[in-house]
mmCIF file of C-alpha atoms in Angstrom:
data_model
loop_
_atom_site.group_PDB
_atom_site.id
_atom_site.type_symbol
_atom_site.label_atom_id
_atom_site.label_comp_id
_atom_site.label_asym_id
_atom_site.label_seq_id
_atom_site.Cartn_x
_atom_site.Cartn_y
_atom_site.Cartn_z
ATOM 1 C CA MET A 85 -26.220 6.325 11.886
ATOM 2 C CA ASN A 86 -24.988 9.717 10.653
ATOM 3 C CA HIS A 87 -22.511 10.685 7.933
ATOM 4 C CA THR A 88 -19.643 11.094 10.418
ATOM 5 C CA THR A 89 -20.140 7.571 11.743
ATOM 6 C CA ILE A 90 -20.379 6.135 8.227
ATOM 7 C CA SER A 91 -17.229 8.014 7.159
ATOM 8 C CA ARG A 92 -15.348 6.805 10.231
ATOM 9 C CA LEU A 93 -16.564 3.237 9.690
ATOM 10 C CA GLY A 94 -15.527 3.420 6.034
ATOM 11 C CA PHE A 95 -12.106 4.736 6.997
ATOM 12 C CA TYR A 96 -11.448 1.849 9.375
ATOM 13 C CA VAL A 97 -12.794 -0.733 6.917
ATOM 14 C CA ALA A 98 -10.358 0.694 4.335
ATOM 15 C CA LEU A 99 -7.509 0.842 6.862
ATOM 16 C CA TYR A 100 -7.881 -2.747 8.037
ATOM 17 C CA GLY A 101 -8.657 -3.884 4.491
ATOM 18 C CA VAL A 102 -5.234 -2.545 3.471
ATOM 19 C CA VAL A 103 -3.697 -4.283 6.510
ATOM 20 C CA ALA A 104 -5.391 -7.607 5.640
ATOM 21 C CA ILE A 105 -4.227 -7.437 2.011
ATOM 22 C CA LEU A 106 -0.654 -6.555 3.026
ATOM 23 C CA PHE A 107 -0.538 -9.426 5.523
ATOM 24 C CA TRP A 108 -2.150 -11.901 3.152
ATOM 25 C CA ILE A 109 0.054 -11.174 0.162
ATOM 26 C CA GLY A 110 3.078 -10.632 2.403
ATOM 27 C CA PHE A 111 2.863 -14.043 4.071
ATOM 28 C CA PHE A 112 2.073 -15.712 0.749
ATOM 29 C CA LYS A 113 5.344 -14.338 -0.694
ATOM 30 C CA TYR A 114 7.212 -16.923 1.419
ATOM 31 C CA HIS A 115 5.710 -19.762 -0.626
ATOM 32 C CA PRO A 116 7.779 -20.969 -3.602
ATOM 33 C CA ASP A 117 4.695 -20.958 -5.859
ATOM 34 C CA GLU A 118 4.154 -17.246 -5.207
ATOM 35 C CA ALA A 119 7.862 -16.532 -5.686
ATOM 36 C CA ALA A 120 7.654 -18.187 -9.103
ATOM 37 C CA ALA A 121 4.354 -16.463 -9.915
ATOM 38 C CA ILE A 122 5.727 -12.962 -9.336
ATOM 39 C CA GLN A 123 9.054 -13.550 -11.077
ATOM 40 C CA GLY A 124 7.823 -12.400 -14.494
ATOM 41 C CA ILE A 125 6.097 -9.351 -13.043
ATOM 42 C CA VAL A 126 9.136 -8.243 -11.054
ATOM 43 C CA ALA A 127 11.546 -9.033 -13.909
ATOM 44 C CA SER A 128 9.431 -6.887 -16.280
ATOM 45 C CA SER A 129 9.469 -3.902 -13.937
ATOM 46 C CA PRO A 130 12.146 -1.257 -14.533
ATOM 47 C CA LEU A 131 11.804 -0.386 -10.833
ATOM 48 C CA MET A 132 12.372 -3.895 -9.519
ATOM 49 C CA ALA A 133 14.131 -6.098 -12.090
ATOM 50 C CA TRP A 134 17.534 -5.372 -10.533
ATOM 51 C CA LEU A 135 16.523 -7.334 -7.419
ATOM 52 C CA TYR A 136 17.216 -10.597 -9.265
ATOM 53 C CA ASP A 137 20.797 -9.439 -9.830
ATOM 54 C CA VAL A 138 21.421 -9.469 -6.071
ATOM 55 C CA ALA A 139 19.170 -12.269 -4.766
ATOM 56 C CA SER A 140 17.418 -15.465 -5.793
ATOM 57 C CA VAL A 141 13.770 -15.687 -6.838
ATOM 58 C CA ASN A 142 12.750 -16.994 -3.404
ATOM 59 C CA GLN A 143 14.862 -14.419 -1.553
ATOM 60 C CA VAL A 144 13.387 -11.536 -3.555
ATOM 61 C CA SER A 145 9.870 -12.796 -2.909
ATOM 62 C CA ALA A 146 10.563 -13.218 0.829
ATOM 63 C CA ALA A 147 12.080 -9.714 1.034
ATOM 64 C CA ILE A 148 9.020 -8.228 -0.670
ATOM 65 C CA GLY A 149 6.773 -10.219 1.676
ATOM 66 C CA THR A 150 8.694 -9.051 4.727
ATOM 67 C CA ALA A 151 8.356 -5.433 3.614
ATOM 68 C CA GLU A 152 4.609 -5.891 3.069
ATOM 69 C CA ILE A 153 4.134 -7.419 6.530
ATOM 70 C CA ILE A 154 6.123 -4.634 8.232
ATOM 71 C CA VAL A 155 4.124 -1.995 6.373
ATOM 72 C CA GLY A 156 0.907 -3.784 7.371
ATOM 73 C CA LEU A 157 1.962 -3.640 11.022
ATOM 74 C CA LEU A 158 2.690 0.092 10.749
ATOM 75 C CA VAL A 159 -0.694 0.770 9.144
ATOM 76 C CA ALA A 160 -2.423 -1.395 11.777
ATOM 77 C CA ALA A 161 -0.807 0.743 14.492
ATOM 78 C CA TYR A 162 -2.669 3.860 13.281
ATOM 79 C CA PRO A 163 -5.183 3.926 16.195
ATOM 80 C CA ILE A 164 -2.389 3.935 18.801
ATOM 81 C CA SER A 165 0.325 5.823 16.901
ATOM 82 C CA LYS A 166 -0.507 8.310 14.199
ATOM 83 C CA LYS A 167 3.224 8.576 13.397
ATOM 84 C CA ALA A 168 3.426 4.830 12.729
ATOM 85 C CA GLY A 169 0.226 5.137 10.683
ATOM 86 C CA LEU A 170 1.763 7.987 8.690
ATOM 87 C CA VAL A 171 4.890 5.993 7.867
ATOM 88 C CA GLY A 172 2.844 2.873 7.137
ATOM 89 C CA GLY A 173 0.353 4.729 4.950
ATOM 90 C CA ALA A 174 3.133 6.389 2.969
ATOM 91 C CA LEU A 175 4.972 3.091 2.480
ATOM 92 C CA ALA A 176 1.740 1.304 1.541
ATOM 93 C CA SER A 177 1.172 4.059 -1.031
ATOM 94 C CA VAL A 178 4.624 3.334 -2.481
ATOM 95 C CA ILE A 179 3.879 -0.403 -2.562
ATOM 96 C CA PHE A 180 0.556 0.050 -4.355
ATOM 97 C CA LEU A 181 1.939 2.714 -6.704
ATOM 98 C CA THR A 182 4.634 0.200 -7.633
ATOM 99 C CA THR A 183 2.169 -2.645 -8.163
ATOM 100 C CA THR A 184 -0.090 -0.334 -10.160
ATOM 101 C CA SER A 185 2.905 0.441 -12.401
ATOM 102 C CA PHE A 186 2.911 -3.260 -13.320
ATOM 103 C CA LEU A 187 -0.185 -2.483 -15.415
ATOM 104 C CA LEU A 188 2.179 -0.617 -17.740
ATOM 105 C CA THR A 189 5.213 -2.891 -17.605
ATOM 106 C CA THR A 190 3.943 -6.475 -17.525
ATOM 107 C CA PRO A 191 3.288 -8.273 -20.812
ATOM 108 C CA GLY A 192 -0.189 -9.797 -21.078
ATOM 109 C CA VAL A 193 -1.960 -7.287 -18.859
ATOM 110 C CA LEU A 194 -4.115 -6.079 -21.728
ATOM 111 C CA HIS A 195 -5.869 -8.011 -24.467
ATOM 112 C CA VAL A 196 -6.389 -6.213 -27.733
ATOM 113 C CA SER A 197 -9.393 -7.116 -29.814
ATOM 114 C CA SER A 198 -10.425 -5.869 -33.205
ATOM 115 C CA LEU A 199 -13.176 -8.270 -34.285
ATOM 116 C CA SER A 200 -15.401 -5.398 -35.391
ATOM 117 C CA GLY A 201 -12.563 -3.504 -37.010
ATOM 118 C CA ASP A 202 -12.267 -1.142 -34.047
ATOM 119 C CA THR A 203 -9.355 -1.760 -31.714
ATOM 120 C CA LEU A 204 -10.363 -2.289 -28.119
ATOM 121 C CA ALA A 205 -7.897 -2.882 -25.287
ATOM 122 C CA PHE A 206 -9.310 -4.527 -22.189
ATOM 123 C CA PRO A 207 -7.679 -6.052 -19.132
ATOM 124 C CA SER A 208 -6.786 -9.713 -19.010
ATOM 125 C CA LEU A 209 -7.692 -11.654 -15.892
ATOM 126 C CA PHE A 210 -4.256 -10.730 -14.551
ATOM 127 C CA GLY A 211 -4.748 -7.073 -15.531
ATOM 128 C CA GLY A 212 -8.049 -7.041 -13.689
ATOM 129 C CA PHE A 213 -6.323 -8.495 -10.643
ATOM 130 C CA LEU A 214 -3.716 -5.713 -10.731
ATOM 131 C CA ALA A 215 -6.363 -3.008 -11.233
ATOM 132 C CA LYS A 216 -7.595 -3.527 -7.646
ATOM 133 C CA ASP A 217 -4.319 -1.973 -6.510
ATOM 134 C CA LEU A 218 -5.637 1.403 -7.701
ATOM 135 C CA VAL A 219 -8.245 1.230 -4.935
ATOM 136 C CA LEU A 220 -5.625 0.082 -2.420
ATOM 137 C CA LEU A 221 -3.424 3.001 -3.493
ATOM 138 C CA GLY A 222 -6.342 5.381 -2.898
ATOM 139 C CA ALA A 223 -7.061 3.885 0.536
ATOM 140 C CA SER A 224 -3.359 4.125 1.446
ATOM 141 C CA LEU A 225 -3.287 7.790 0.434
ATOM 142 C CA VAL A 226 -6.373 8.472 2.582
ATOM 143 C CA ILE A 227 -4.672 6.762 5.545
ATOM 144 C CA THR A 228 -1.510 8.808 4.927
ATOM 145 C CA GLY A 229 -3.473 12.058 4.743
ATOM 146 C CA SER A 230 -5.459 11.311 7.886
ATOM 147 C CA ALA A 231 -2.353 10.355 9.850
ATOM 148 C CA TRP A 232 -0.466 13.397 8.557
ATOM 149 C CA GLN A 233 -3.313 15.663 9.649
ATOM 150 C CA ALA A 234 -3.384 14.043 13.113
ATOM 151 C CA VAL A 235 0.403 14.269 13.541
ATOM 152 C CA SER A 236 0.341 17.926 12.462
ATOM 153 C CA ALA A 237 -2.500 18.704 14.876
ATOM 154 C CA GLU A 238 -0.597 17.018 17.721
ATOM 155 C CA ARG A 239 2.541 18.990 16.845
ATOM 156 C CA ASN A 240 0.624 22.280 16.679
ATOM 157 C CA ALA A 241 -1.072 21.557 20.012
ATOM 158 C CA GLN A 242 2.315 20.819 21.585
ATOM 159 C CA HIS A 243 3.770 24.080 20.216
ATOM 160 C CA THR A 244 0.777 26.021 21.564
ATOM 161 C CA GLN A 245 1.206 24.375 24.956
ATOM 162 C CA ASP A 246 4.967 25.114 24.931
ATOM 163 C CA ASP A 247 4.306 28.763 23.992
ATOM 164 C CA ALA A 248 1.812 29.063 26.863
ATOM 165 C CA LEU A 249 4.331 27.624 29.318
ATOM 166 C CA ILE A 250 7.007 30.066 28.112
ATOM 167 C CA ALA A 251 4.574 32.991 28.424
ATOM 168 C CA ASP A 252 3.603 31.922 31.956
ATOM 169 C CA ALA A 253 7.261 31.622 32.966
ATOM 170 C CA ALA A 254 8.047 35.134 31.699
#
């Protein structure tokens, strides 16, 4: 196996890992337990707290889940549609940037200890759970960049082909 094969394999593991996570957490958002579990996180977020002004806890959770599933489908379409992959990767990046922001806005994400006299902040179990979204954000950005590059290459190839046809017609 060479470096190109390993890189390609890694890319697709990351791509379908993002898809699996989006599907898993998206479908789980339809369960009342998950709706209740995310209520404090969403309510603490300056980006998302307003959602509870327009919908119930279960409706907000289901809407978030629906968005995650749709984005997962777009990312999964990458091999057959780079444009769908581009939109999906960009939206997944927004999702994981938002969930990463919860590290800053959710109470209880960090524990602070000063047993030795030195203050040390470290993630709680919940903070550690949220920290994985940094990796998912990185994978989503890689997917976005790869799809963008492919879409641009397709567009440039089409323009070159169109220019050649115009030159031949002249």
